[in-house]
Coordinates of C-alpha atoms and ligand atoms in Angstrom, one line a residue:
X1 CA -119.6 -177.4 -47.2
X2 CA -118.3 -173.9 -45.9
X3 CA -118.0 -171.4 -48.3
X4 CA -114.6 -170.8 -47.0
X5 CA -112.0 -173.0 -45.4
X6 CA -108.5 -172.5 -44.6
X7 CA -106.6 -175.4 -43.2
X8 CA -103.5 -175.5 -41.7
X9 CA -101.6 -172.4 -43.4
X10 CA -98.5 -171.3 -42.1
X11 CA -96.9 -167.8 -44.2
X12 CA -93.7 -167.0 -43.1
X13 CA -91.8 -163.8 -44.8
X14 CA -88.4 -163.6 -46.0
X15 CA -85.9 -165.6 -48.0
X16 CA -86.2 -168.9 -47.7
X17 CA -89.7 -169.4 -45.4
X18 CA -89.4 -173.7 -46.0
X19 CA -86.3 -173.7 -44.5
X20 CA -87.7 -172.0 -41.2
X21 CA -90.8 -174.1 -41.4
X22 CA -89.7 -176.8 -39.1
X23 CA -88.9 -173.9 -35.9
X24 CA -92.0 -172.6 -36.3
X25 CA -93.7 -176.1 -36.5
X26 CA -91.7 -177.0 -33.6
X27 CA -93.3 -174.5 -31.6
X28 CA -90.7 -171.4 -31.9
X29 CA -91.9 -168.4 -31.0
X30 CA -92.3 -165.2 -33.5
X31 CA -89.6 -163.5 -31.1
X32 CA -87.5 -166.0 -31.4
X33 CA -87.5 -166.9 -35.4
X34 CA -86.9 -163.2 -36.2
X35 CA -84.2 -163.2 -33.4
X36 CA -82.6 -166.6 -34.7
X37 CA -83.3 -166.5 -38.3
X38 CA -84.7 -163.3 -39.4
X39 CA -87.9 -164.3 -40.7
X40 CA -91.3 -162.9 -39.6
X41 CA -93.9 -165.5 -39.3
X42 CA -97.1 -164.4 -40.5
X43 CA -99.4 -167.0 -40.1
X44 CA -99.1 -170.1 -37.6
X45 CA -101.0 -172.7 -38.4
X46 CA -104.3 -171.2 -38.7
X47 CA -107.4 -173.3 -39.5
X48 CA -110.8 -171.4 -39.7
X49 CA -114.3 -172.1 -41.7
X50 CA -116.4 -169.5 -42.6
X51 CA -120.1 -170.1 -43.7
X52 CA -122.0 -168.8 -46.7
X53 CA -124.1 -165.5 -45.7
X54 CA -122.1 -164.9 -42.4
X55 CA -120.1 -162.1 -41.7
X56 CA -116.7 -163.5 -40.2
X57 CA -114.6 -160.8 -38.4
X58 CA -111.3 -160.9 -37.6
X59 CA -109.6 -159.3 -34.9
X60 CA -106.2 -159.1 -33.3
X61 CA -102.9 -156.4 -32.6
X62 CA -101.1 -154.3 -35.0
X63 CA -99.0 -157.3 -36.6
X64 CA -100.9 -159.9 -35.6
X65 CA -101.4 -161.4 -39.1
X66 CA -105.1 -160.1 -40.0
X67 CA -103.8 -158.4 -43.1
X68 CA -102.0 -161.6 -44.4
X69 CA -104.9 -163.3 -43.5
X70 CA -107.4 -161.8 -45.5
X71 CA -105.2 -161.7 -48.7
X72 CA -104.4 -165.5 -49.1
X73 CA -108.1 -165.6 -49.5
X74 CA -107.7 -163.9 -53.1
X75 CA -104.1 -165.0 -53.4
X76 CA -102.6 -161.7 -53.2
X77 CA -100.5 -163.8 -50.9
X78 CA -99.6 -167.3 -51.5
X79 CA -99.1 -169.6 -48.3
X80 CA -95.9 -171.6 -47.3
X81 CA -97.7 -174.8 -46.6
X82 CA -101.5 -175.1 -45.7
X83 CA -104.8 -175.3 -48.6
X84 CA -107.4 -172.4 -49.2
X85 CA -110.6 -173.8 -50.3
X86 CA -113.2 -171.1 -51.4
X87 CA -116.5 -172.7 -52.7
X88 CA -114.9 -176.4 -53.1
X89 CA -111.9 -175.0 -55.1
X90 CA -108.7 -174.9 -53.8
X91 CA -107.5 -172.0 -54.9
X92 CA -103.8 -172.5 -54.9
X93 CA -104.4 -174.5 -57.7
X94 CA -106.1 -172.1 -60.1
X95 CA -104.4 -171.4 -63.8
X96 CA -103.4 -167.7 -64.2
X97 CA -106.4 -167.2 -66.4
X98 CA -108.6 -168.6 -63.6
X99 CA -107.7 -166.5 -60.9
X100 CA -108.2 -163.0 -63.0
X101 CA -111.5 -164.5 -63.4
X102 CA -111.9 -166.1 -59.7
X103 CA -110.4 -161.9 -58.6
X104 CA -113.1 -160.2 -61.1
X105 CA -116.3 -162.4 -60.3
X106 CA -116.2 -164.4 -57.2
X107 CA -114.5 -161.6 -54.7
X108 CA -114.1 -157.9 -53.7
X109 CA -111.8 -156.1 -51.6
X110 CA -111.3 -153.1 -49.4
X111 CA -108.2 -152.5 -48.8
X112 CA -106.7 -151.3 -45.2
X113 CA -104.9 -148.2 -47.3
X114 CA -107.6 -147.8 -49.8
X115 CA -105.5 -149.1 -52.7
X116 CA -107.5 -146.1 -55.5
X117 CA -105.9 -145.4 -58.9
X118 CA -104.3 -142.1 -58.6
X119 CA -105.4 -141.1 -61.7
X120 CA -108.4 -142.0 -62.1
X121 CA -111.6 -140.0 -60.8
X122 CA -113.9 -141.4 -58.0
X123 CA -116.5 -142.5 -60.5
X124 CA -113.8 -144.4 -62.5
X125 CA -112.3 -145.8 -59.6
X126 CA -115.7 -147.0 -58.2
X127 CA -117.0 -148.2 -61.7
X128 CA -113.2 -150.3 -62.0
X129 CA -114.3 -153.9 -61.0
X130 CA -117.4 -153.4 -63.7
X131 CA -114.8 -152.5 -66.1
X132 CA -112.7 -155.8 -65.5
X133 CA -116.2 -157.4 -65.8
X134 CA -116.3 -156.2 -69.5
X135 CA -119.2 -154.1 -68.8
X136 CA -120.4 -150.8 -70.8
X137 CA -119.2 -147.5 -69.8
X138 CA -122.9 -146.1 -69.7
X139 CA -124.1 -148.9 -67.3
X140 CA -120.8 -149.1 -65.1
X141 CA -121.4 -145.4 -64.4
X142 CA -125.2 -145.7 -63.5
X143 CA -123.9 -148.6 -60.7
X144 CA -121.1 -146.5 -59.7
X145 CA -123.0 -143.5 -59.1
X146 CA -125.8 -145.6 -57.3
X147 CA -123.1 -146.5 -54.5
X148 CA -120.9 -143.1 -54.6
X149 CA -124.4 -142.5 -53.5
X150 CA -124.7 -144.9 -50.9
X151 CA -121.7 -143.6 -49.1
X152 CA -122.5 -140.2 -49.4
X153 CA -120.1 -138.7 -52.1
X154 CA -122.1 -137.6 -54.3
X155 CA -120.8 -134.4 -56.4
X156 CA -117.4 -135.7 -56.1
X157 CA -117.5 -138.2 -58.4
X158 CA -115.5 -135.8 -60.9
X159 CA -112.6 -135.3 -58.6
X160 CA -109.3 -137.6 -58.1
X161 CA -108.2 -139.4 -54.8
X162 CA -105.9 -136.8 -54.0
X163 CA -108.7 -133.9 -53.8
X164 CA -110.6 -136.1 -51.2
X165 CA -109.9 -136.9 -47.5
X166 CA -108.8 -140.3 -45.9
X167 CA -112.0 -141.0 -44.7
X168 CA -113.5 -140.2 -48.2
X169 CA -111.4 -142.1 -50.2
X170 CA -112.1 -145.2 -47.8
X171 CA -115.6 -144.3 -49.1
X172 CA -114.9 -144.6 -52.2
X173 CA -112.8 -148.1 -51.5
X174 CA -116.0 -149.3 -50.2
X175 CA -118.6 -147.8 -52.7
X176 CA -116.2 -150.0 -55.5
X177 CA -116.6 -152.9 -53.8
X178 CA -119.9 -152.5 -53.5
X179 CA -120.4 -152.2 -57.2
X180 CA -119.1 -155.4 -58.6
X181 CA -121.7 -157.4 -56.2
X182 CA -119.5 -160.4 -55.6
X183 CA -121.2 -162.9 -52.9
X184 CA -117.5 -162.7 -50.9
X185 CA -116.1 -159.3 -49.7
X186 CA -113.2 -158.8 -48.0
X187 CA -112.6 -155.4 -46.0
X188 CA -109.5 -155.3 -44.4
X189 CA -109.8 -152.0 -41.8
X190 CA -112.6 -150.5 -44.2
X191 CA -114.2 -148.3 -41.2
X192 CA -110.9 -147.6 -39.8
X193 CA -110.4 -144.3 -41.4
X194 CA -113.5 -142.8 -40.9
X195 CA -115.6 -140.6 -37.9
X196 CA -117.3 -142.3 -35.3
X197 CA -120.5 -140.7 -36.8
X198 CA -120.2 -142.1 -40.3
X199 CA -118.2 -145.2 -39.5
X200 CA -121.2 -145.6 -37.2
X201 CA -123.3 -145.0 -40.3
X202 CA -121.6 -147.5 -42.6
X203 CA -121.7 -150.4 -40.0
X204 CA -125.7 -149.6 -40.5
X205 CA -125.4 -149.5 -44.3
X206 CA -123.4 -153.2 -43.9
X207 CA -126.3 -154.7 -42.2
X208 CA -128.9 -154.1 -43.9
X209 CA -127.5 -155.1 -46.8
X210 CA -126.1 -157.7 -45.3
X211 CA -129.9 -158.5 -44.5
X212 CA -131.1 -158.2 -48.1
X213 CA -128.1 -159.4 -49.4
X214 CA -126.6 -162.0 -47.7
X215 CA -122.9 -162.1 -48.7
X216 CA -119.9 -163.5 -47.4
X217 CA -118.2 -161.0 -45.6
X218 CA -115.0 -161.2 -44.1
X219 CA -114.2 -158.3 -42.4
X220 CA -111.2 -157.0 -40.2
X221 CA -111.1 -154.5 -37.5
X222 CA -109.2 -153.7 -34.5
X223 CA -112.2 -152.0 -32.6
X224 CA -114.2 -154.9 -30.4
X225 CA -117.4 -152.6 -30.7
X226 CA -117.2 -152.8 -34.2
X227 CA -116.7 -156.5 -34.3
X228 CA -119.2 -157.2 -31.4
X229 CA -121.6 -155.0 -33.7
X230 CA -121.0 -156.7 -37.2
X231 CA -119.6 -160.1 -36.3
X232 CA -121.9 -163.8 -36.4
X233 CA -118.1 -164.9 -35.7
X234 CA -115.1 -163.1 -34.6
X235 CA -111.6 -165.3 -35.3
X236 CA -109.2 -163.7 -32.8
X237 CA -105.1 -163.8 -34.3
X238 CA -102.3 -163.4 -31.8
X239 CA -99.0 -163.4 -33.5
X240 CA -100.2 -165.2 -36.3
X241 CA -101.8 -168.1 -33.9
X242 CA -105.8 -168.1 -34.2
X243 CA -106.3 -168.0 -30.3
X244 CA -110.3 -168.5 -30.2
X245 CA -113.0 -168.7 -32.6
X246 CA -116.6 -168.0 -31.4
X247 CA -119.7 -166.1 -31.6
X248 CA -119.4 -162.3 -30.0
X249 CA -120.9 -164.0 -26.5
X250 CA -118.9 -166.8 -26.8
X251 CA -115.8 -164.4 -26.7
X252 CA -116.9 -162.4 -23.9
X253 CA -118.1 -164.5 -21.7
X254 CA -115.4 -167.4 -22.3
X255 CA -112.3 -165.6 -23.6
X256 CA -110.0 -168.4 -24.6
X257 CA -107.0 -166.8 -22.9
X258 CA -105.6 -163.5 -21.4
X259 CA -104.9 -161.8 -24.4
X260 CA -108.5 -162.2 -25.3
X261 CA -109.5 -161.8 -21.9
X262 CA -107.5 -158.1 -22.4
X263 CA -109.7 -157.4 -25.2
X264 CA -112.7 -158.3 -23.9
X265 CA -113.1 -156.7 -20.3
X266 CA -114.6 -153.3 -20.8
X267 CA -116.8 -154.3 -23.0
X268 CA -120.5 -153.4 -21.9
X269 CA -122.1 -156.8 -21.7
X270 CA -125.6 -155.2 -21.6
X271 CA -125.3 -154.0 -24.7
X272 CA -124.3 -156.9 -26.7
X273 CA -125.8 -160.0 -24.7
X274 CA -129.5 -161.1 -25.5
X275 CA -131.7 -162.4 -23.1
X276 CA -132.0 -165.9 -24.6
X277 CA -128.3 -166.2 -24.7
X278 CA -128.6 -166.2 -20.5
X279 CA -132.0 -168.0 -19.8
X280 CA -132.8 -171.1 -18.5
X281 CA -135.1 -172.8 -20.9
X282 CA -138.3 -173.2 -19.7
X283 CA -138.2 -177.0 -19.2
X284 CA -135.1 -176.4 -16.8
X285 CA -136.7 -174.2 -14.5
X286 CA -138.0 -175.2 -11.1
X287 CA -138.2 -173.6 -8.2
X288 CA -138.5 -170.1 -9.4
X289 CA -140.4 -167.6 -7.7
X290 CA -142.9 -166.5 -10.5
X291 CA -144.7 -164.0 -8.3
X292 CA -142.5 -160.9 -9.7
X293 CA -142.2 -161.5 -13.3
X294 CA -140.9 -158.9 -15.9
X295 CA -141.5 -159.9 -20.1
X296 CA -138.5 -159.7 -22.0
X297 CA -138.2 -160.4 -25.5
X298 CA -135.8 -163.4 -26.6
X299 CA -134.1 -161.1 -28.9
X300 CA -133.4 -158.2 -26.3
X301 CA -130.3 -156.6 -25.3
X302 CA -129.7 -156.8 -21.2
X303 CA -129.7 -153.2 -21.2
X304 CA -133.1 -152.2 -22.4
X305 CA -134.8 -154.6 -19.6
X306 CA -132.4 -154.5 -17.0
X307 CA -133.5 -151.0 -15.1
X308 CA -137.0 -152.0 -14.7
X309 CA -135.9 -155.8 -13.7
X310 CA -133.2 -154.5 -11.2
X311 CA -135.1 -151.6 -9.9
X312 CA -138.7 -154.1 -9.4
X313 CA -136.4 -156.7 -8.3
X314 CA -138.2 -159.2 -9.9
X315 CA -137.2 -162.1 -12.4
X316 CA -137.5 -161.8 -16.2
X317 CA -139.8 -164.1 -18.3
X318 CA -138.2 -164.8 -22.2
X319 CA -140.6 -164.9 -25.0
X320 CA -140.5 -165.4 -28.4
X321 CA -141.9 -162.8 -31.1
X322 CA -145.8 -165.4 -30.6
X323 CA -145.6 -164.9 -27.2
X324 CA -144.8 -167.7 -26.2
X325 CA -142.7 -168.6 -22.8
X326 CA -139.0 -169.6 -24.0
X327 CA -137.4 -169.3 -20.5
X328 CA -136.3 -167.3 -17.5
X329 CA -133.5 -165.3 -16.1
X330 CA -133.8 -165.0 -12.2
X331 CA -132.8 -161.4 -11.2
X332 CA -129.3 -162.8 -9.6
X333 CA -128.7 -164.6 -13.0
X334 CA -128.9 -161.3 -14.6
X335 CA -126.8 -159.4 -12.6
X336 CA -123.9 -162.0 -12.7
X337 CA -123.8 -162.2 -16.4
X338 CA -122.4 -158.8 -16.6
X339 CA -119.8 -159.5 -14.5
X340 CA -119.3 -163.5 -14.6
X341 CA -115.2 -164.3 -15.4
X342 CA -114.3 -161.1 -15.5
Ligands
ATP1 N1 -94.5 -158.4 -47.1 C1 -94.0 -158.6 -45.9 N2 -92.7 -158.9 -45.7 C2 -92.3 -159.2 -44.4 N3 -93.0 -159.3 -43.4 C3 -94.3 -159.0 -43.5 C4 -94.9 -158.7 -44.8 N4 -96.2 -158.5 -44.6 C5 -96.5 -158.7 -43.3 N5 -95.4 -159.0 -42.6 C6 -95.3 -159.3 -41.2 O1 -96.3 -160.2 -40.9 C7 -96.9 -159.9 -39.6 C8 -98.4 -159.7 -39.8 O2 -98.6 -158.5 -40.6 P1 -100.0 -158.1 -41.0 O3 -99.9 -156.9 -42.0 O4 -100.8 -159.3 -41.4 O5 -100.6 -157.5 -39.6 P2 -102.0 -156.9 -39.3 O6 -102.7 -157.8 -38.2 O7 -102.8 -156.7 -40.5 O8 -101.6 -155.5 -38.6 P3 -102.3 -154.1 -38.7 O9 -103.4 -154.1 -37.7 O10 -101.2 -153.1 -38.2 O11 -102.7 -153.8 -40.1 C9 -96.2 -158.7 -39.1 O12 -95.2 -159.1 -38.2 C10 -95.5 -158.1 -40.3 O13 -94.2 -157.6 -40.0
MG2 MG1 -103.5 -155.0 -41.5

């Protein structure tokens, strides 16, 4: 069982979605339902499963739909026709009581624009979530000051939203999420709004806890470094369509059409393709010239073997962490993965 699965959800804004339901099913374009009827669609028919521990990403344009995505998940946004299954429970179907308790316990959220209490202080804002919890003002502000630490507030804790900059208070969207340790986060955009340095920084922080941790993360970002970085799937929306699902390789080397082609095509392969995603496995191989061989590790990026390999001219031979002889990349294989279907 996935720990999330969406199936078949179609949200369509304004006043009476149902009605526009059969266009849209029909295969109207967006263009043409706001044109002919003045409804946005939002979602088209979107199916997706994400798996415990992973961290799904979620990319598209401004508009796209990754916003209304995201918050069906929690139900900040109820679907007009599809099922959102999180952990076997469909959660359309929870009682009011349920889904405070399903918000408080099961999931956290970063929102694109933050989404602080205005008057409450960073510490309060961060220590929120363990509030709704019912836990005890001395221990909620031990936790919260723990991850104001984290993302590197600390001696602001006293001060109110308005006293900090974008970038901090998306910090401080982040550090609250943090604290109620949910297994499921959603962050809509939550690296957006900060420098390359510390965004850079905070994709770190994700990982590793991500590595400890192993959450459910699904995550949404407009910047294909970022999700090439992060993602162990990245679901790619165009006009509220899911266009291609796949692993970060997966979508560069097989982009599902042109708009993800358009994404994908100055993307530095070398820097995000491992050597065992292009060898030959060892039992394949014959023929090879094994005279010239450089080592590579199976877990290596292109980029930190492909100078010696290109400069000796020689072919690459994979190994695992023991040692031992996974496969091969001949030095022509190499050099057409960085450009093949582009
Ligand atoms: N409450 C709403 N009422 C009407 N239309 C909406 C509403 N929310 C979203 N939309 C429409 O749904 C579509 C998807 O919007 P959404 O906010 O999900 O995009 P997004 O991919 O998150 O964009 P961005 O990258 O700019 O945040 C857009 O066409 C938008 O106009
Ligand atoms: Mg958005």
């Amino acid at each position: 069982m996935s720990k999330i699965e969406i199936n078949n959800v179609y949200k369509i804004f304004g006043n009476n979605p149902k009605s526009v339901l059969p266009l849209v099913k029909d295969g109207s374009s967006k263009e043409e339902i706001l044109e002919n009827t003045g409804h946005t669609v939002g979602l088209d028919n979107v199916s997706m499963k994400i798996e415990e521990g992973e961290i799904f990403v979620c990319m598209g344009l401004s508009g796209s739909g990754k916003s209304t995505l995201i918050r069906h998940l929690n139900r900040l946004i109820d679907p007009t026709e599809g099922e959102i299954i999180v952990e076997g429970t469909d959660v359309l179907t929870l009682s009011k009581d349920k889904l405070i308790d399903f918000r408080r316990h099961k999931m956290s959220m970063v929102f694109q624009r933050f989404g602080l209490f205005p008057h409450k202080t960073v510490i309060q804002n961060v220590g929120y979530g363990l509030e709704m919890q019912g836990i005890t003002e001395n221990e909620r502000n031990k936790t919260a000051m723990e991850k104001i630490e984290s993302v590197g507030l600390s001696g602001f804790e006293n001060q109110y939203p308005n006293q900090l900059s974008g970038g901090m208070q998306q910090r401080v969207g982040l550090a609250r999420a943090l604290a109620t340790d949910t297994d499921i986060m959603l962050m809509d955009e939550a690296f957006s709004a900060l420098d390359p340095l510390i965004r850079s920084d905070m994709q770190k922080q994700l990982l590793d806890l991500q590595s400890q941790l192993k959450k459910t993360i699904v995550f949404i970002t407009h910047d294909l470094d970022e999700s090439l970085r992060l993602g162990d799937h990245i679901g790619i929306l165009n006009a509220g369509k899911l266009v291609q699902v796949g692993r970060p390789v997966d979508i560069i080397m097989n982009p599902a059409d042109d708009y993800v082609a358009a994404f994908v095509k100055d993307v530095n392969r070398a820097k995000v393709i491992k050597a065992k995603v292009i060898m030959t496995p060892k039992d394949k191989v014959n023929g090879m010239d094994k005279t010239n061989l450089v080592k590579v590790q199976e877990d290596q990026f292109i980029e930190e073997f492909l100078p010696q390999v290109v400069c000796t001219n020689a072919n690459c031979e994979v190994v695992d962490k023991q040692g031992n002889v996974k496969g091969y990349i001949t030095n022509k294989e190499l050099k057409e993965s960085l450009t093949k279907g582009k």
